[in-house]
Each structure stands twice: as structure tokens, then as C-alpha cells.
């Protein structure tokens, strides 16, 4: 096994195609095919499931990908450390949609100015998706609802969010879950930590929400609430940025349910120089 094989493996994993991967790493397809087969023979497992002209990761390939990315990142970091160069390479961040929309745009812009050689990418989604992305190596780090108690992860608390119940205009102030028992709820998918928080609040008061309608954005949730179709839970900081926020009734959760912490998490022992640069900037920014 050598670094070239790992680079080839990563390229095939990302593109799902020998020809596309060959173009990406500037090799001929036949060479790539041979080197991937040698890597599989060396490891004693099939890394890919071959389907016609496409390749998709086998279970062993998914496991190996996170290690391959970490090895290449460490090599890149070692080169930078001995050469004295400013950080460069890739930083793949994940984030909750609300955090991406409200909390970090200025930091991302400043990071791009300070570290122009680092290629930064951002993916948004529920906490569950972001945690999975960090664990399997697709993401360098992610902003999630925390704290996250996982032996393979570490992180820092960065923001506090006030969670509010959003109801149609004119709705009485909601102080008890039984007031909205059986009400339709608009929320993200089941692996959204905010959705779980809302459901837990209902259950803590021996109540239950009505049908949960899964949405893809806060804007969609807000539109449904304005139309009188149900209620939603969202960070106040997010709500206040959206057109139409004045057209709803806003209720704060009870104190013990009101605030949630947002954490930046990364894989334990896998903090890269690029991530260190981002954390340093994050800690300097009010």
C-alpha cells in the first residue's frame, strides 16, 4: 500500500468511475484499475461493488475511506509543518441549516480571506447526518446540537440557541404541551436533534404531538405555520432572519427546555492544521 494507491482509491470512491477518477488523478484508466486491484489484494477485501461501468463502495470500502482520508491529511499536514508553508488543502465542514444561515457566514468569509489556499466546502443538514459525516470521514468537522457523547468524537461548545414554538398568528401563548396536543408539527427528518427535543418536551408532559410533517427547510416550515396548518420549533435567531416572522405567534419553551448548545465536533485525534486554523478564527470571533 502506498500514498498513490490511497489517492486513486479516494478518487474512485468520490467519482464512482474509473475513467472519471483517472482524469482526476491524471492517470490512464488501466493503471488505476490495476492499482485498485493490488490494493484490494493487499488488504484481502473487496473495497468496491462493481456494477456495469460504475463502482460503489462496499462495506469494507466505507470503513477504509475514512482511514485513507485521514492518512492523506496527516501526510499533507506533515509536509506543511516541515516546509513552513501557510495552511492549504481541504476543509470539509458540515452544519445545521440555522447555524449556516445565521451564525457562521461572516466567519466563513473571513476564513477565506485569511487562508486563501484552503479549499473550504460546506454541507448542511440535521445533526444526525452531520455526525455520520464526521464519523465516516466525509466531513472534517461539523456544527451540531450538542454535547455529543461519542467515544470517537471530540469538540467544543460554540453557540447557545434559544428555541421557540412558532404558531399561527393570534394563537394563545403556549406554556404547556397539552395546549397543542395532537397539533400538526412541521420539522426536519427524524435524525434532527431539534425535532427530538420538541418531541421530548411533549412526552415530558404526558402529551403527544399530532402528525409530524417532514420539511426540507425552515422557510417551508414557517410558510405552513403562517397558513395555519400547524406549529414548529426553531431557533429564535433563525426565525428573526426570515420574512414573515412577524406573521406568527411566538412562545418560549419552559426554562429547562429553552436553550440548546451548538457544538463544533471532529473525529478524535484527527484535528488537521486546516481545522486548527478554523477553530482559532472561531475562538477569536465574538
Coordinates of C-alpha atoms in Angstrom, one line a residue:
X1 CA 0.0 0.0 0.0
X2 CA 1.3 3.5 -0.9
X3 CA 0.1 7.0 -1.0
X4 CA -0.6 6.9 -4.7
X5 CA -2.9 4.0 -4.2
X6 CA -4.8 5.8 -1.5
X7 CA -5.2 8.9 -3.7
X8 CA -6.5 6.7 -6.5
X9 CA -8.9 4.9 -4.1
X10 CA -10.2 8.2 -2.8
X11 CA -10.8 9.4 -6.4
X12 CA -12.7 6.3 -7.4
X13 CA -14.8 6.5 -4.1
X14 CA -15.7 10.1 -4.9
X15 CA -16.5 9.7 -8.6
X16 CA -17.8 6.1 -8.7
X17 CA -16.0 5.7 -12.0
X18 CA -12.5 4.5 -13.1
X19 CA -12.4 6.9 -16.1
X20 CA -13.5 9.9 -14.1
X21 CA -11.1 9.1 -11.3
X22 CA -8.3 8.6 -13.8
X23 CA -8.9 12.0 -15.2
X24 CA -8.9 13.5 -11.7
X25 CA -5.5 12.0 -10.7
X26 CA -4.0 12.3 -14.2
X27 CA -3.5 8.6 -14.8
X28 CA -4.7 6.2 -17.5
X29 CA -7.7 4.1 -16.6
X30 CA -5.9 0.8 -17.0
X31 CA -3.2 1.9 -14.4
X32 CA -5.9 2.9 -12.0
X33 CA -7.7 -0.5 -12.3
X34 CA -4.5 -2.4 -11.7
X35 CA -3.5 -0.3 -8.7
X36 CA -7.0 -0.6 -7.1
X37 CA -7.0 -4.4 -7.6
X38 CA -3.5 -4.5 -6.0
X39 CA -4.8 -2.5 -3.0
X40 CA -7.7 -4.9 -2.6
X41 CA -5.3 -7.9 -2.8
X42 CA -3.0 -6.3 -0.2
X43 CA -5.9 -5.7 2.2
X44 CA -7.6 -9.0 1.4
X45 CA -11.1 -7.5 0.9
X46 CA -13.2 -6.1 -1.9
X47 CA -13.4 -2.3 -1.5
X48 CA -15.9 -1.8 -4.3
X49 CA -19.0 -3.4 -5.6
X50 CA -18.7 -3.4 -9.4
X51 CA -21.9 -2.7 -11.3
X52 CA -21.5 -2.4 -15.1
X53 CA -19.4 0.7 -15.6
X54 CA -20.0 2.0 -12.1
X55 CA -18.3 1.3 -8.8
X56 CA -19.8 1.9 -5.4
X57 CA -18.1 1.4 -2.0
X58 CA -18.5 -2.0 -0.4
X59 CA -18.9 -2.0 3.4
X60 CA -15.2 -2.5 3.8
X61 CA -14.6 0.4 1.4
X62 CA -16.7 2.7 3.5
X63 CA -14.6 1.8 6.6
X64 CA -11.3 2.1 4.7
X65 CA -12.3 5.5 3.2
X66 CA -12.2 7.4 6.5
X67 CA -8.7 6.0 7.3
X68 CA -7.5 6.8 3.8
X69 CA -8.6 10.4 4.1
X70 CA -7.0 10.7 7.5
X71 CA -3.7 9.3 6.3
X72 CA -3.5 11.6 3.3
X73 CA -4.5 14.6 5.5
X74 CA -1.8 13.7 8.0
X75 CA 0.8 13.5 5.2
X76 CA -0.3 16.8 3.9
X77 CA -0.1 18.3 7.4
X78 CA 3.4 16.9 7.9
X79 CA 4.6 18.4 4.6
X80 CA 3.3 21.8 5.7
X81 CA 4.8 21.5 9.1
X82 CA 8.3 20.9 7.8
X83 CA 8.1 23.3 4.9
X84 CA 6.7 26.2 6.9
X85 CA 4.1 26.9 4.4
X86 CA 0.7 28.5 5.3
X87 CA -2.1 26.0 5.6
X88 CA -3.5 24.7 2.4
X89 CA -5.6 21.7 1.3
X90 CA -9.2 21.0 2.0
X91 CA -11.6 21.7 4.9
X92 CA -15.0 20.0 4.6
X93 CA -17.4 21.4 7.1
X94 CA -21.0 20.3 8.0
X95 CA -23.6 22.4 9.7
X96 CA -27.1 22.7 10.9
X97 CA -29.1 24.8 8.5
X98 CA -29.8 27.5 11.1
X99 CA -26.1 27.8 12.1
X100 CA -25.1 28.1 8.5
X101 CA -27.6 30.8 7.8
X102 CA -27.2 32.9 10.9
X103 CA -24.1 32.2 12.9
X104 CA -21.2 31.4 10.5
X105 CA -21.4 33.4 7.2
X106 CA -19.1 36.1 8.5
X107 CA -16.6 33.6 9.8
X108 CA -16.5 31.6 6.5
X109 CA -15.9 34.9 4.6
X110 CA -13.1 35.9 7.0
X111 CA -11.6 32.4 6.8
X112 CA -11.5 32.5 3.0
X113 CA -9.7 35.9 3.2
X114 CA -7.1 34.7 5.8
X115 CA -6.5 31.3 4.4
X116 CA -6.9 31.5 0.6
X117 CA -5.0 28.3 0.0
X118 CA -7.5 26.2 1.9
X119 CA -10.5 25.0 -0.2
X120 CA -13.4 25.2 2.2
X121 CA -16.7 23.4 1.4
X122 CA -20.0 23.4 3.5
X123 CA -22.8 20.9 3.6
X124 CA -26.0 21.5 5.7
X125 CA -28.4 19.0 7.2
X126 CA -29.7 17.6 10.5
X127 CA -27.3 16.8 13.4
X128 CA -27.6 13.1 12.7
X129 CA -26.4 13.5 9.1
X130 CA -23.5 15.7 10.2
X131 CA -22.4 13.3 12.9
X132 CA -22.4 10.4 10.5
X133 CA -20.4 12.5 8.0
X134 CA -17.7 13.2 10.6
X135 CA -17.5 9.6 11.7
X136 CA -17.2 8.2 8.2
X137 CA -14.6 10.8 7.1
X138 CA -16.7 12.7 4.6
X139 CA -16.5 15.8 6.9
X140 CA -13.6 17.3 8.7
X141 CA -15.8 18.8 11.3
X142 CA -19.5 19.8 11.8
X143 CA -21.7 22.2 13.8
X144 CA -24.3 20.1 15.6
X145 CA -26.6 20.2 18.6
X146 CA -24.5 19.1 21.5
X147 CA -22.9 17.9 23.5
X148 CA -22.2 14.7 21.6
X149 CA -21.2 11.8 23.8
X150 CA -19.4 9.5 21.3
X151 CA -16.0 7.9 22.1
X152 CA -14.8 8.6 18.6
X153 CA -15.6 12.3 18.7
X154 CA -14.5 15.4 20.5
X155 CA -15.5 19.1 20.2
X156 CA -16.1 22.5 21.7
X157 CA -19.3 24.4 22.6
X158 CA -19.6 27.5 20.4
X159 CA -23.2 28.9 20.4
X160 CA -26.3 28.9 22.6
X161 CA -29.6 28.9 20.8
X162 CA -33.0 29.9 22.3
X163 CA -35.7 27.5 21.0
X164 CA -39.2 28.9 20.4
X165 CA -42.5 27.5 19.4
X166 CA -43.9 29.1 16.3
X167 CA -47.7 29.0 15.9
X168 CA -50.3 30.8 13.6
X169 CA -50.9 34.5 14.3
X170 CA -53.3 35.1 17.2
X171 CA -52.6 31.7 18.8
X172 CA -52.6 32.0 22.6
X173 CA -49.2 31.8 24.4
X174 CA -48.2 28.1 24.6
X175 CA -47.0 27.2 28.1
X176 CA -48.0 23.6 28.3
X177 CA -47.7 20.8 25.7
X178 CA -51.3 19.7 26.4
X179 CA -52.4 23.0 24.9
X180 CA -51.2 21.8 21.5
X181 CA -51.7 18.0 22.0
X182 CA -52.4 16.4 18.6
X183 CA -51.4 19.6 16.7
X184 CA -49.7 19.0 13.4
X185 CA -45.9 19.5 13.7
X186 CA -43.6 20.8 10.9
X187 CA -40.0 19.6 11.4
X188 CA -36.9 18.1 9.7
X189 CA -36.3 14.4 9.4
X190 CA -36.3 12.0 12.4
X191 CA -32.5 12.4 12.9
X192 CA -32.9 16.1 13.6
X193 CA -31.9 16.9 17.2
X194 CA -34.3 19.8 17.4
X195 CA -37.2 17.6 16.3
X196 CA -36.2 15.1 19.0
X197 CA -36.0 17.9 21.6
X198 CA -39.6 19.1 20.7
X199 CA -41.0 15.5 20.9
X200 CA -39.2 15.0 24.3
X201 CA -40.9 18.2 25.6
X202 CA -44.3 16.8 24.6
X203 CA -43.5 13.5 26.3
X204 CA -42.2 15.1 29.5
X205 CA -45.8 16.5 30.0
X206 CA -47.5 13.2 29.2
X207 CA -48.7 14.6 25.9
X208 CA -48.0 13.9 22.2
X209 CA -47.9 15.9 19.0
X210 CA -50.2 15.1 16.1
X211 CA -48.9 14.2 12.7
X212 CA -45.3 15.2 12.0
X213 CA -44.8 16.6 8.5
X214 CA -41.2 16.4 7.4
X215 CA -39.8 19.5 5.7
X216 CA -36.6 20.4 4.0
X217 CA -36.2 24.0 5.2
X218 CA -37.2 26.4 7.9
X219 CA -38.8 28.6 5.3
X220 CA -41.1 25.8 4.3
X221 CA -42.0 25.2 8.0
X222 CA -42.7 28.9 8.5
X223 CA -44.9 29.1 5.4
X224 CA -47.0 26.2 6.7
X225 CA -47.4 27.8 10.2
X226 CA -48.4 31.2 8.6
X227 CA -51.0 29.3 6.6
X228 CA -52.5 28.0 9.9
X229 CA -51.5 24.3 9.2
X230 CA -49.7 23.6 12.5
X231 CA -46.8 24.6 14.7
X232 CA -43.0 24.3 14.6
X233 CA -39.9 24.6 16.8
X234 CA -36.9 26.6 15.6
X235 CA -34.1 28.8 17.0
X236 CA -35.2 32.4 17.6
X237 CA -32.0 33.6 15.8
X238 CA -33.2 31.8 12.7
X239 CA -36.8 32.9 12.9
X240 CA -35.8 36.5 13.2
X241 CA -33.9 36.5 9.9
X242 CA -36.9 35.2 7.8
X243 CA -39.5 37.2 6.0
X244 CA -42.9 36.5 7.6
X245 CA -41.6 36.1 11.1
X246 CA -43.9 39.0 12.2
X247 CA -46.9 36.9 11.0
X248 CA -46.7 34.2 13.7
X249 CA -47.2 33.8 17.4
X250 CA -44.0 33.0 19.3
X251 CA -43.9 31.1 22.6
X252 CA -40.8 30.4 24.6
X253 CA -40.3 26.9 25.9
X254 CA -40.1 26.4 29.7
X255 CA -36.7 27.3 31.1
X256 CA -35.3 23.8 31.4
X257 CA -36.1 23.2 27.7
X258 CA -35.5 26.6 26.3
X259 CA -31.8 26.7 25.4
X260 CA -29.6 24.3 23.4
X261 CA -25.9 24.4 22.8
X262 CA -24.3 24.2 19.3
X263 CA -21.0 22.3 19.2
X264 CA -18.3 22.0 16.6
X265 CA -17.2 18.4 16.6
X266 CA -14.5 16.4 14.8
X267 CA -13.1 12.9 14.9
X268 CA -11.0 12.3 17.9
X269 CA -7.3 12.5 17.1
X270 CA -8.0 13.8 13.6
X271 CA -7.7 17.5 14.0
X272 CA -5.9 18.8 11.0
X273 CA -3.9 22.0 10.5
X274 CA -6.8 23.4 8.4
X275 CA -9.3 22.7 11.2
X276 CA -6.9 24.2 13.8
X277 CA -6.8 27.4 11.7
X278 CA -10.6 27.5 11.5
X279 CA -11.0 26.8 15.3
X280 CA -8.5 29.6 16.0
X281 CA -10.5 32.0 14.0
X282 CA -13.8 30.8 15.5
X283 CA -12.4 31.4 19.0
X284 CA -11.3 35.0 18.1
X285 CA -14.7 36.0 16.7
X286 CA -17.3 37.3 19.2

